[in-house]
Coordinates of C-alpha atoms and ligand atoms in Angstrom, one line a residue:
M10 CA 111.7 19.6 -84.1
I11 CA 111.5 20.2 -87.8
T12 CA 108.7 18.3 -89.5
R13 CA 109.8 16.9 -92.9
M14 CA 107.4 16.4 -95.7
S15 CA 109.3 13.3 -96.6
E16 CA 108.3 11.7 -93.2
L17 CA 105.0 13.4 -92.5
F18 CA 102.0 11.1 -92.4
V19 CA 100.0 12.7 -95.1
R20 CA 98.8 12.3 -98.7
T21 CA 97.2 15.1 -100.5
L22 CA 94.4 14.2 -102.8
R23 CA 93.9 15.5 -106.4
E24 CA 90.1 14.8 -106.4
D25 CA 87.4 16.2 -104.2
P26 CA 85.8 13.6 -101.9
A27 CA 82.5 12.5 -103.3
D28 CA 80.5 13.6 -100.3
A29 CA 82.0 17.0 -99.9
E30 CA 79.5 19.8 -100.3
V31 CA 81.4 22.7 -98.8
P32 CA 84.9 24.1 -99.2
S33 CA 86.1 23.4 -95.7
H34 CA 85.2 19.7 -96.0
R35 CA 86.7 19.4 -99.4
W36 CA 90.0 21.0 -98.5
L37 CA 90.5 19.5 -95.1
V38 CA 90.2 16.0 -96.7
R39 CA 92.2 16.8 -99.8
A40 CA 95.0 18.5 -97.8
G41 CA 95.3 15.5 -95.6
Y42 CA 94.0 17.0 -92.3
I43 CA 91.2 14.6 -91.7
R44 CA 89.8 11.3 -93.0
R45 CA 86.3 10.0 -92.8
A46 CA 85.9 6.9 -90.7
A47 CA 82.1 6.7 -90.9
P48 CA 79.3 9.1 -91.6
G49 CA 79.9 12.2 -89.4
I50 CA 82.9 10.5 -87.8
Y51 CA 86.5 11.6 -88.6
T52 CA 90.0 10.7 -88.0
W53 CA 92.5 13.5 -87.3
L54 CA 95.8 13.3 -89.1
P55 CA 98.9 15.1 -88.0
L56 CA 98.2 18.4 -89.7
G57 CA 94.5 18.4 -88.6
I58 CA 95.3 17.6 -85.0
R59 CA 97.7 20.5 -84.8
V60 CA 94.9 22.9 -85.8
L61 CA 92.5 21.3 -83.4
R62 CA 95.0 21.6 -80.6
N63 CA 95.5 25.3 -81.5
V64 CA 91.7 25.9 -81.2
E65 CA 91.7 24.1 -77.9
R66 CA 94.6 26.2 -76.6
I67 CA 92.8 29.4 -77.4
V68 CA 89.6 28.2 -75.7
R69 CA 91.5 26.9 -72.7
E70 CA 93.4 30.1 -72.2
E71 CA 90.2 32.2 -72.3
M72 CA 88.3 29.9 -70.0
D73 CA 91.2 29.8 -67.6
A74 CA 91.2 33.6 -67.7
I75 CA 87.7 33.9 -66.4
G76 CA 88.5 31.5 -63.6
A77 CA 86.8 28.5 -64.9
Q78 CA 88.5 25.2 -63.9
E79 CA 89.2 22.4 -66.3
V80 CA 87.9 18.9 -65.6
S81 CA 87.2 15.9 -67.8
F82 CA 84.2 13.8 -67.6
P83 CA 83.7 10.4 -69.3
A84 CA 81.9 10.2 -72.6
L85 CA 80.4 6.9 -71.6
L86 CA 77.7 7.7 -69.1
P87 CA 75.1 5.8 -67.1
R88 CA 71.4 6.3 -67.9
E89 CA 70.1 7.2 -64.4
P90 CA 71.0 10.9 -64.3
Y91 CA 69.6 11.5 -67.8
E92 CA 66.5 9.6 -66.7
A93 CA 66.1 11.9 -63.7
T94 CA 66.1 15.0 -65.9
G95 CA 63.9 13.4 -68.6
R96 CA 66.6 13.7 -71.3
W97 CA 67.1 10.0 -71.7
T98 CA 63.7 10.2 -73.5
E99 CA 63.7 13.8 -74.7
Y100 CA 66.9 13.4 -76.7
G101 CA 65.1 10.8 -78.8
P102 CA 67.0 9.2 -81.7
N103 CA 69.8 11.8 -81.3
L104 CA 71.2 9.9 -78.4
F105 CA 73.7 7.1 -78.8
R106 CA 72.5 4.4 -76.3
L107 CA 74.2 1.2 -75.5
K108 CA 74.1 -1.7 -73.1
D109 CA 76.9 -3.2 -71.0
R110 CA 77.3 -6.9 -70.6
K111 CA 75.0 -7.0 -67.6
G112 CA 72.2 -5.3 -69.6
G113 CA 72.7 -1.9 -68.0
D114 CA 71.8 1.1 -70.0
Y115 CA 74.5 3.6 -71.0
L116 CA 74.8 6.5 -73.4
L117 CA 77.5 8.5 -75.1
G118 CA 77.2 12.0 -73.7
P119 CA 75.7 14.6 -76.1
T120 CA 76.3 17.3 -73.4
H121 CA 77.0 17.0 -69.7
E122 CA 74.6 19.1 -67.6
E123 CA 73.6 16.2 -65.5
M124 CA 77.1 15.0 -64.7
F125 CA 78.4 18.4 -63.7
T126 CA 75.4 19.0 -61.5
L127 CA 75.9 15.7 -59.7
A128 CA 79.6 16.4 -59.3
V129 CA 79.0 19.7 -57.6
K130 CA 76.3 18.2 -55.5
D131 CA 78.8 15.5 -54.3
L132 CA 81.5 18.0 -53.4
Y133 CA 79.8 21.2 -52.4
S134 CA 77.2 22.1 -49.8
S135 CA 77.5 25.8 -48.9
Y136 CA 77.0 29.2 -50.6
K137 CA 80.6 29.9 -49.6
D138 CA 81.7 27.4 -52.3
L139 CA 80.0 29.5 -55.0
P140 CA 80.3 30.9 -57.6
L141 CA 81.9 28.1 -59.5
S142 CA 82.6 27.5 -63.2
L143 CA 83.8 24.2 -64.5
Y144 CA 84.7 23.3 -68.1
Q145 CA 86.0 20.5 -70.2
I146 CA 87.1 20.1 -73.8
Q147 CA 85.8 16.7 -74.7
T148 CA 84.4 14.4 -77.3
K149 CA 80.6 14.5 -77.7
Y150 CA 78.3 12.1 -79.5
R151 CA 75.0 12.9 -81.2
D152 CA 73.4 10.6 -83.7
E153 CA 72.5 13.6 -85.9
A154 CA 69.8 13.0 -88.5
R155 CA 71.9 14.6 -91.1
P156 CA 75.6 14.6 -90.4
R157 CA 77.1 16.9 -93.1
A158 CA 79.9 19.1 -94.3
G159 CA 82.6 17.1 -92.6
L160 CA 83.5 18.6 -89.2
L161 CA 80.7 21.1 -89.4
R162 CA 78.0 18.6 -88.3
G163 CA 79.6 15.4 -87.0
R164 CA 78.2 12.6 -85.0
E165 CA 81.3 12.6 -82.9
F166 CA 82.8 16.0 -82.3
V167 CA 84.8 18.0 -79.8
M168 CA 83.0 20.6 -77.7
K169 CA 84.1 22.8 -74.9
D170 CA 81.3 22.8 -72.5
S171 CA 81.2 24.7 -69.3
Y172 CA 78.7 25.1 -66.5
S173 CA 78.4 27.8 -63.9
F174 CA 76.9 27.4 -60.4
D175 CA 75.5 30.3 -58.4
I176 CA 73.5 30.9 -55.4
D177 CA 71.2 33.6 -57.0
D178 CA 70.1 35.2 -60.2
A179 CA 72.5 38.1 -59.9
G180 CA 75.3 35.6 -59.6
L181 CA 74.2 33.7 -62.7
Q182 CA 74.0 36.9 -64.7
K183 CA 77.6 37.6 -63.7
S184 CA 78.8 34.2 -64.7
Y185 CA 76.9 34.5 -67.9
D186 CA 78.5 37.8 -68.7
L187 CA 81.9 36.5 -67.9
H188 CA 81.4 33.6 -70.3
R189 CA 80.1 36.0 -72.9
S190 CA 83.2 38.1 -72.7
A191 CA 85.4 35.0 -72.9
Y192 CA 83.5 33.9 -76.0
V193 CA 84.0 37.3 -77.6
K194 CA 87.8 36.9 -77.1
I195 CA 87.8 33.3 -78.3
F196 CA 86.0 34.1 -81.6
N197 CA 88.1 37.2 -82.1
R198 CA 91.2 35.2 -81.8
L199 CA 89.9 32.6 -84.2
G200 CA 89.6 35.4 -86.7
L201 CA 86.0 34.7 -87.5
E202 CA 83.5 37.2 -88.6
Y203 CA 80.6 36.5 -86.2
V204 CA 77.4 37.8 -84.8
I205 CA 75.9 37.4 -81.3
V206 CA 72.2 36.6 -81.7
A207 CA 69.3 35.9 -79.4
A208 CA 68.6 32.2 -79.5
M209 CA 66.2 29.5 -78.5
S210 CA 67.4 27.3 -75.7
G211 CA 66.3 24.0 -77.3
A212 CA 66.4 20.7 -75.4
M213 CA 68.4 22.3 -72.6
G214 CA 65.5 24.2 -71.1
G215 CA 66.2 27.5 -69.4
S216 CA 65.7 31.1 -70.5
A217 CA 68.2 33.8 -71.6
S218 CA 70.3 32.4 -74.3
E219 CA 72.6 33.7 -77.1
E220 CA 74.4 32.1 -80.0
F221 CA 77.7 33.1 -81.6
L222 CA 77.2 32.6 -85.3
A223 CA 80.1 32.7 -87.8
V224 CA 78.7 34.5 -90.8
A225 CA 78.9 32.0 -93.7
E226 CA 76.8 31.3 -96.8
N227 CA 77.0 27.6 -96.1
G228 CA 75.8 27.9 -92.6
E229 CA 72.8 25.9 -91.5
D230 CA 71.4 28.7 -89.3
T231 CA 69.6 31.7 -90.6
F232 CA 69.7 34.9 -88.5
V233 CA 68.2 38.3 -88.8
R234 CA 69.7 41.7 -88.1
S235 CA 68.1 45.2 -88.0
P236 CA 69.8 48.6 -88.6
G237 CA 69.1 49.4 -85.0
G238 CA 71.1 46.5 -83.6
Y239 CA 68.5 43.7 -83.1
A240 CA 70.0 40.3 -83.9
A241 CA 68.4 36.9 -83.5
N242 CA 68.5 33.4 -84.8
V243 CA 65.5 33.2 -87.1
E244 CA 64.2 30.5 -84.7
A245 CA 64.1 33.0 -81.9
V246 CA 62.4 35.9 -83.7
R247 CA 59.3 37.1 -82.0
T248 CA 56.8 38.4 -84.5
H249 CA 55.7 41.9 -84.0
A250 CA 51.9 41.5 -83.3
P251 CA 49.5 44.3 -84.4
E252 CA 47.2 45.8 -81.8
P253 CA 43.8 44.1 -81.5
L254 CA 41.1 45.7 -83.7
P255 CA 37.5 46.5 -82.6
I256 CA 35.1 43.7 -83.4
E257 CA 31.9 45.8 -83.4
G258 CA 30.9 46.9 -86.9
A259 CA 32.7 44.1 -88.7
P260 CA 30.6 42.5 -91.4
A261 CA 29.1 39.1 -90.7
A262 CA 31.0 36.1 -92.0
H263 CA 29.6 34.7 -95.3
V264 CA 30.4 31.4 -97.1
E265 CA 31.1 31.5 -100.8
D266 CA 31.6 28.9 -103.5
T267 CA 35.2 28.9 -104.5
P268 CA 35.7 25.9 -106.7
D269 CA 39.1 24.9 -108.1
T270 CA 41.2 26.9 -105.6
P271 CA 43.9 24.5 -104.6
T272 CA 46.4 27.2 -103.9
I273 CA 46.4 30.6 -102.2
E274 CA 47.0 32.3 -105.6
T275 CA 44.0 30.6 -107.2
L276 CA 41.9 31.4 -104.1
V277 CA 42.8 35.1 -104.3
A278 CA 42.1 35.2 -108.1
V279 CA 38.7 33.6 -107.6
A280 CA 37.9 35.9 -104.6
N281 CA 38.7 38.9 -106.7
Q282 CA 36.5 37.6 -109.5
R283 CA 33.5 36.5 -107.5
V284 CA 33.5 38.5 -104.3
P285 CA 35.5 41.6 -105.1
R286 CA 36.2 44.1 -102.3
D287 CA 35.3 47.7 -102.9
D288 CA 38.3 49.3 -101.2
R289 CA 41.1 47.2 -102.8
P290 CA 41.8 43.8 -104.3
W291 CA 42.0 40.7 -102.1
Q292 CA 45.6 39.7 -101.4
A293 CA 47.3 36.5 -100.2
A294 CA 47.8 38.2 -96.8
D295 CA 44.0 38.4 -96.4
T296 CA 43.8 34.6 -96.4
L297 CA 44.3 32.5 -93.4
K298 CA 46.0 29.3 -94.3
N299 CA 45.5 26.4 -91.9
V300 CA 48.3 23.8 -92.0
V301 CA 47.6 20.5 -90.3
L302 CA 50.3 18.5 -88.7
M303 CA 50.7 15.3 -86.7
V304 CA 52.7 15.9 -83.6
T305 CA 54.5 13.1 -81.8
G306 CA 55.3 13.8 -78.2
V307 CA 58.3 12.3 -76.3
D308 CA 55.9 9.8 -74.8
G309 CA 55.0 8.6 -78.3
T310 CA 51.4 10.1 -78.3
R311 CA 50.3 11.4 -81.6
T312 CA 48.0 14.5 -81.7
P313 CA 46.9 16.7 -84.5
L314 CA 47.8 20.4 -84.5
V315 CA 46.5 23.0 -86.9
I316 CA 48.6 26.2 -87.4
G317 CA 46.9 29.2 -88.9
I318 CA 49.2 31.7 -90.7
P319 CA 48.6 34.5 -93.2
G320 CA 48.4 33.0 -96.7
D321 CA 51.3 35.0 -98.1
R322 CA 53.7 33.1 -95.8
E323 CA 55.0 29.6 -95.6
V324 CA 55.5 27.6 -92.4
D325 CA 59.2 27.6 -91.6
L326 CA 59.9 24.1 -90.6
K327 CA 63.0 25.0 -88.5
R328 CA 61.1 27.6 -86.6
L329 CA 58.2 25.2 -86.1
A330 CA 60.6 22.4 -84.9
A331 CA 62.2 24.8 -82.4
Q332 CA 58.8 25.7 -81.0
L333 CA 57.7 22.1 -80.6
E334 CA 60.9 20.5 -79.4
P335 CA 61.3 17.9 -78.0
A336 CA 58.0 16.9 -79.7
E337 CA 58.2 16.4 -83.5
A338 CA 55.8 17.3 -86.3
E339 CA 55.1 15.5 -89.5
P340 CA 52.8 16.2 -92.4
F341 CA 49.2 14.9 -92.0
T342 CA 48.6 11.8 -94.1
D343 CA 45.5 10.8 -96.0
A344 CA 45.0 8.1 -93.3
D345 CA 45.2 10.9 -90.7
F346 CA 42.5 12.8 -92.6
E347 CA 40.3 9.8 -92.5
R348 CA 40.6 9.6 -88.7
Y349 CA 39.7 13.3 -88.3
P350 CA 36.7 13.9 -90.5
A351 CA 36.3 17.4 -89.1
L352 CA 39.3 18.4 -91.1
V353 CA 38.4 18.8 -94.8
K354 CA 41.6 18.6 -96.8
G355 CA 42.2 21.9 -98.6
Y356 CA 39.3 23.7 -96.9
I357 CA 40.2 23.7 -93.2
G358 CA 38.7 26.6 -91.4
P359 CA 39.1 27.7 -87.8
Q360 CA 35.4 27.5 -86.9
V361 CA 35.8 23.8 -86.1
L362 CA 39.2 24.1 -84.4
G363 CA 40.5 24.7 -80.9
S364 CA 40.4 22.8 -77.6
E365 CA 37.0 24.3 -76.8
S366 CA 35.5 23.3 -80.1
E367 CA 33.7 20.1 -80.9
S368 CA 36.7 18.6 -82.7
G369 CA 38.9 19.4 -79.8
I370 CA 41.8 19.8 -82.2
R371 CA 44.5 22.1 -81.0
Y372 CA 44.7 25.3 -83.0
L373 CA 47.6 27.8 -82.8
V374 CA 47.9 30.9 -84.9
D375 CA 50.6 33.3 -86.1
P376 CA 50.8 36.3 -83.8
R377 CA 49.5 38.5 -86.6
V378 CA 46.1 36.8 -86.2
T379 CA 45.1 39.2 -83.4
A380 CA 41.6 39.7 -82.2
G381 CA 39.4 41.6 -84.6
T382 CA 41.4 40.7 -87.8
R383 CA 39.2 39.6 -90.7
W384 CA 40.1 36.6 -92.9
V385 CA 39.3 34.6 -95.9
T386 CA 39.7 30.9 -95.0
G387 CA 38.3 27.4 -95.5
A388 CA 34.6 26.8 -94.8
N389 CA 35.2 23.2 -93.8
E390 CA 33.3 22.1 -96.9
S391 CA 34.9 21.1 -100.1
G392 CA 34.9 23.9 -102.7
R393 CA 33.9 26.7 -100.3
H394 CA 35.6 29.4 -98.4
V395 CA 34.3 31.8 -95.7
F396 CA 34.9 35.5 -95.9
D397 CA 35.1 38.1 -93.2
L398 CA 35.7 35.5 -90.5
V399 CA 36.8 37.6 -87.5
A400 CA 39.3 36.3 -84.9
G401 CA 37.9 36.5 -81.4
R402 CA 34.3 36.6 -82.8
D403 CA 34.0 33.6 -85.1
F404 CA 36.9 31.5 -83.8
T405 CA 39.1 31.2 -80.8
P406 CA 42.6 29.8 -81.2
D407 CA 44.3 28.1 -78.3
G408 CA 47.2 30.4 -78.5
T409 CA 49.9 31.7 -80.8
I410 CA 53.0 30.0 -82.3
E411 CA 56.1 31.4 -84.1
A412 CA 56.1 29.1 -87.1
A413 CA 55.7 31.4 -90.1
E414 CA 58.7 32.3 -92.1
V415 CA 60.5 35.5 -91.3
R416 CA 61.1 37.6 -94.4
A417 CA 63.6 40.3 -95.3
G418 CA 61.9 43.7 -94.6
D419 CA 59.8 42.4 -91.7
P420 CA 59.9 44.8 -88.8
A421 CA 62.2 44.0 -86.0
P422 CA 60.2 43.1 -82.9
D423 CA 61.9 45.9 -80.9
G424 CA 61.1 48.6 -83.5
S425 CA 64.7 48.9 -84.6
G426 CA 63.9 48.8 -88.3
P427 CA 63.5 46.3 -91.1
L428 CA 65.1 42.9 -90.8
Q429 CA 67.8 41.6 -93.0
L430 CA 68.5 37.8 -93.3
A431 CA 71.8 36.1 -93.5
R432 CA 73.2 32.6 -92.8
G433 CA 75.7 31.5 -90.2
I434 CA 77.4 28.6 -88.5
E435 CA 76.6 28.2 -84.8
M436 CA 80.0 28.3 -83.1
G437 CA 79.0 28.9 -79.5
H438 CA 75.9 28.9 -77.4
I439 CA 75.5 30.4 -73.9
F440 CA 72.5 30.1 -71.8
Q441 CA 71.1 30.7 -68.4
L442 CA 69.7 27.3 -67.4
G443 CA 68.3 28.4 -64.1
R444 CA 67.3 25.8 -61.7
K445 CA 65.9 23.1 -63.9
Y446 CA 68.9 20.7 -63.6
A447 CA 69.7 21.5 -60.0
E448 CA 66.0 20.9 -59.1
A449 CA 65.8 17.6 -61.0
L450 CA 69.0 16.3 -59.4
G451 CA 68.7 17.9 -56.0
L452 CA 71.6 20.3 -56.1
K453 CA 71.0 22.5 -53.0
V454 CA 73.4 24.4 -50.8
L455 CA 73.0 26.2 -47.5
D456 CA 72.6 30.0 -47.9
S457 CA 74.0 32.6 -45.5
N458 CA 70.9 32.1 -43.3
G459 CA 71.5 28.4 -43.0
K460 CA 68.5 27.7 -45.4
L461 CA 68.8 25.1 -48.1
V462 CA 68.4 26.7 -51.5
T463 CA 68.6 25.3 -55.1
V464 CA 71.6 26.4 -57.1
T465 CA 71.1 28.2 -60.3
M466 CA 73.2 27.2 -63.4
G467 CA 74.4 28.3 -66.7
S468 CA 75.6 26.2 -69.6
Y469 CA 78.0 27.3 -72.3
G470 CA 79.3 25.4 -75.4
V471 CA 81.9 26.0 -78.1
G472 CA 82.1 23.8 -81.1
V473 CA 85.9 23.2 -81.0
S474 CA 86.1 20.7 -84.0
R475 CA 83.4 22.7 -85.8
A476 CA 85.6 25.8 -85.4
V477 CA 88.4 24.1 -87.4
A478 CA 86.0 23.7 -90.2
A479 CA 84.4 27.1 -89.8
V480 CA 87.8 28.9 -90.0
A481 CA 88.7 26.8 -93.0
E482 CA 85.3 27.7 -94.6
A483 CA 86.1 31.4 -94.0
T484 CA 89.7 31.4 -95.1
S485 CA 90.1 28.8 -97.9
D486 CA 90.3 29.9 -101.5
D487 CA 90.2 28.1 -104.8
K488 CA 93.7 26.7 -104.2
G489 CA 93.2 25.3 -100.8
L490 CA 93.4 26.1 -97.1
A491 CA 94.9 29.4 -95.8
W492 CA 95.2 29.4 -92.0
P493 CA 95.5 32.4 -89.8
R494 CA 98.6 32.3 -87.7
E495 CA 97.0 31.3 -84.4
L496 CA 95.6 28.2 -85.9
A497 CA 98.2 27.1 -88.5
P498 CA 99.7 23.7 -88.0
F499 CA 103.1 25.3 -88.9
Q500 CA 104.0 28.9 -89.2
V501 CA 106.5 28.5 -92.0
H502 CA 106.5 26.0 -94.9
V503 CA 110.0 25.8 -96.4
V504 CA 110.0 24.4 -99.9
A505 CA 113.3 23.1 -101.3
A506 CA 112.5 23.8 -105.0
G507 CA 115.2 21.9 -106.8
K508 CA 117.4 18.9 -106.6
D509 CA 120.7 20.8 -106.1
E510 CA 122.5 19.9 -103.0
T511 CA 123.0 23.7 -102.3
I512 CA 119.3 24.2 -102.4
L513 CA 118.6 21.3 -100.1
L514 CA 121.2 22.4 -97.7
A515 CA 120.1 26.1 -97.7
A516 CA 116.5 25.0 -97.1
A517 CA 117.4 22.7 -94.3
D518 CA 119.6 25.3 -92.7
L519 CA 116.9 28.0 -92.8
A520 CA 114.4 25.5 -91.3
R521 CA 116.9 24.6 -88.5
R522 CA 117.4 28.3 -87.6
L523 CA 113.7 28.9 -87.5
D524 CA 113.2 25.8 -85.4
D525 CA 115.9 26.9 -83.0
A526 CA 114.1 30.2 -82.7
G527 CA 111.0 28.4 -81.6
I528 CA 109.1 28.8 -84.9
S529 CA 107.2 25.7 -86.1
V530 CA 108.5 24.7 -89.5
L531 CA 107.4 22.2 -92.2
L532 CA 110.2 21.5 -94.5
D533 CA 109.4 20.0 -97.9
D534 CA 112.6 18.0 -98.5
R535 CA 110.9 15.5 -100.9
K536 CA 112.4 14.5 -104.2
A537 CA 109.2 15.7 -105.9
S538 CA 109.1 18.4 -108.6
P539 CA 108.8 22.1 -107.5
G540 CA 105.3 22.2 -109.1
V541 CA 104.0 19.3 -106.9
K542 CA 105.5 20.9 -103.8
F543 CA 104.0 24.4 -104.6
A544 CA 100.6 22.8 -105.1
D545 CA 100.8 20.9 -101.8
A546 CA 102.0 24.1 -100.0
E547 CA 99.0 25.9 -101.4
I548 CA 96.5 23.2 -100.5
M549 CA 97.9 22.8 -97.0
G550 CA 97.7 26.5 -96.3
M551 CA 100.6 27.5 -94.0
P552 CA 100.5 31.2 -93.7
T553 CA 104.1 31.7 -94.9
V554 CA 105.7 29.7 -97.7
V555 CA 109.4 30.1 -98.3
V556 CA 110.8 28.9 -101.7
V557 CA 114.5 28.1 -101.7
G558 CA 115.1 27.5 -105.4
K559 CA 116.9 28.7 -108.5
S560 CA 117.1 32.3 -107.2
L561 CA 119.4 31.2 -104.5
A562 CA 122.2 31.5 -107.1
E563 CA 121.4 35.3 -107.3
G564 CA 121.4 35.4 -103.6
T565 CA 117.6 35.6 -102.9
I566 CA 114.9 33.4 -101.4
E567 CA 111.2 33.9 -102.2
V568 CA 108.8 34.5 -99.3
R569 CA 105.1 34.0 -100.1
D570 CA 102.1 35.1 -98.1
R571 CA 99.5 32.3 -98.5
T572 CA 96.6 34.6 -97.8
T573 CA 97.4 37.6 -99.8
G574 CA 99.4 35.8 -102.5
Q575 CA 102.2 38.4 -102.2
R576 CA 105.6 37.2 -103.2
D577 CA 108.9 38.9 -102.2
N578 CA 112.4 38.1 -103.1
V579 CA 114.4 38.6 -100.0
A580 CA 118.2 38.6 -99.7
V581 CA 119.5 35.3 -98.3
D582 CA 121.1 36.9 -95.3
E583 CA 117.9 38.9 -94.5
V584 CA 115.4 36.1 -94.8
F585 CA 115.7 34.7 -91.3
E586 CA 115.1 38.1 -89.7
R587 CA 112.3 38.8 -92.0
L588 CA 110.5 35.5 -91.2
L589 CA 111.0 36.1 -87.5
A590 CA 109.3 39.5 -87.8
T591 CA 106.5 38.1 -89.9
V592 CA 105.7 35.2 -87.6
R593 CA 105.9 37.4 -84.5
G594 CA 103.7 40.0 -86.0
T595 CA 106.3 42.7 -85.9
D596 CA 106.8 43.0 -89.6
A597 CA 105.3 46.1 -91.0
A598 CA 105.3 44.6 -94.5
A599 CA 103.4 41.5 -93.5
Ligands
ATP5 P1 73.0 22.8 -83.8 O1 71.9 23.7 -83.7 O2 74.1 23.2 -84.8 O3 72.6 21.3 -83.9 P2 73.1 22.7 -81.0 O4 72.3 23.9 -80.7 O5 72.4 21.4 -80.9 O6 73.8 22.8 -82.4 P3 74.6 22.9 -78.6 O7 73.9 21.9 -77.8 O8 74.3 24.3 -78.3 O9 74.4 22.6 -80.1 O10 76.2 22.6 -78.5 C1 77.2 23.6 -78.3 C2 78.0 23.8 -79.5 O11 78.6 22.6 -80.0 C3 77.3 24.4 -80.7 O12 77.2 25.8 -80.6 C4 78.2 23.9 -81.8 O13 79.2 24.8 -82.1 C5 78.7 22.6 -81.4 N1 78.0 21.5 -82.0 C6 76.8 21.1 -81.7 N2 76.4 20.0 -82.5 C7 77.5 19.7 -83.2 C8 77.8 18.7 -84.2 N3 76.9 17.8 -84.6 N4 79.0 18.7 -84.8 C9 79.9 19.7 -84.5 N5 79.7 20.6 -83.6 C10 78.5 20.7 -82.9
MG6 MG1 72.9 25.5 -79.6

């Protein structure tokens, strides 16, 4: 069926929506693909839903190809399974919770590990039933703290989630590798430039985990790459820890007056003035900065945590959050300082910190703070710092934490060279869950010896609606959207540019022939001016735009490539074949 612009349920907008920060959001709204219904919640209009269905088709084909079976679970779910795994609480304010008329607790599913685990437990009981991979393409709900960028971070969004079930670790590895290969195919077909990076597994639990990130300046994730092939989400970067140094022979710690040193820079300047080193000047990296936070656990308990990091680095809040999840950290308030007099604001030193110390305050340090390293740090007295404080001699942290910022040029943890930083959009996430969910929900099967064993699982997500935005982000230009063929709502946009009956007839005839050949066509048959129609064609972004206009009198029709901007005048009797070849990818000129 030919879709006519005169009938299509769409209005393009001249103005950017006020809340649009990124191109994909701006163009998808302006071109009439989506409309905002509420913050982070969008309505799909006819053009938009066609792109979404195309993404779904690609995902479905590649999931089917690895033998995963499609199912569909409800989005409205009972509390009990999520209670059993602890996630009812752990998900915190991100979970949409609601009550039914009898007062029963429900939630809108943010991800479905529990439900799939229970379904397999219901139906299967033997190792002979495994391996098994199930998937769905389904609407998810998360009450995101900061819904943003239209479809990129919604509160309602479409996800493909799949789950694998295996009897042993080797089986899980195989299922994981199969998913990984399917994801490579999916993201190649979406035409995205992406990287596969080591990831944190977050609230899911589990171990081995990788993310597929679309490389994008507007992405919310930062990742690192080394020349030798190391790649990781910045959250997952493990700092290369130096070897411990000998403690014997290190000078004794000494406290010095360091008035008016509110910042690391002022401290370093005063140190160089008053306590100069003989080998080299003091540097920010010689100082140990102790950042104090209040951590709220999932059970609501609030405990202070001090993090010691080299003074030349800042705490990276996303890395910190990833480490503490599901607990959350906030800055220490003046009221908090009053409750913990051991902590002298601005002069916190590690001598009074650690579970073993008198204060009992938990103290975690950056991995660079290895035993034997010497530091300038707070003396726990206002206006004074301590010098030559040696880790492992003068203070004992409770452990290490990966909370310091990662910087370009830092060494890759595997020795594969200096790290480069870039930004990306998380498109997919695969991880080996292991037995956490199966254990919590009692998913066991009989093994070949007749013994009950706990099943091991993997969990794999693709952001389907996010992919629509990510591709738009990557392909749009200053005129509008520009879809790759596999995702375009229509392959060919035929513009009747002129009011002449011959033009209208020729355009309609070409559209009909393309439609008969199975090619999706959008025909602009409106009474609007050619200028309006061209602008709409540009903003809407079909890959091929055909202009049937004045040149018809000279026997030609213009064929435009939306992405390259190339325009060709093609003889009227050749244009159909030419379009056929372009759309089917057999046109050498395309
Ligand atoms: P993020 O770190 O971006 O919040 P996540 O790690 O919480 O994502 P997963 O639980 O791994 O997300 O979900 C699987 C996939 O679903 C993600 O890789 C992403 O593509 C997509 N996704 C997650 N949250 C959203 C959202 N709020 N809006 C749109 N897509 C999302
Ligand atoms: Mg993720």
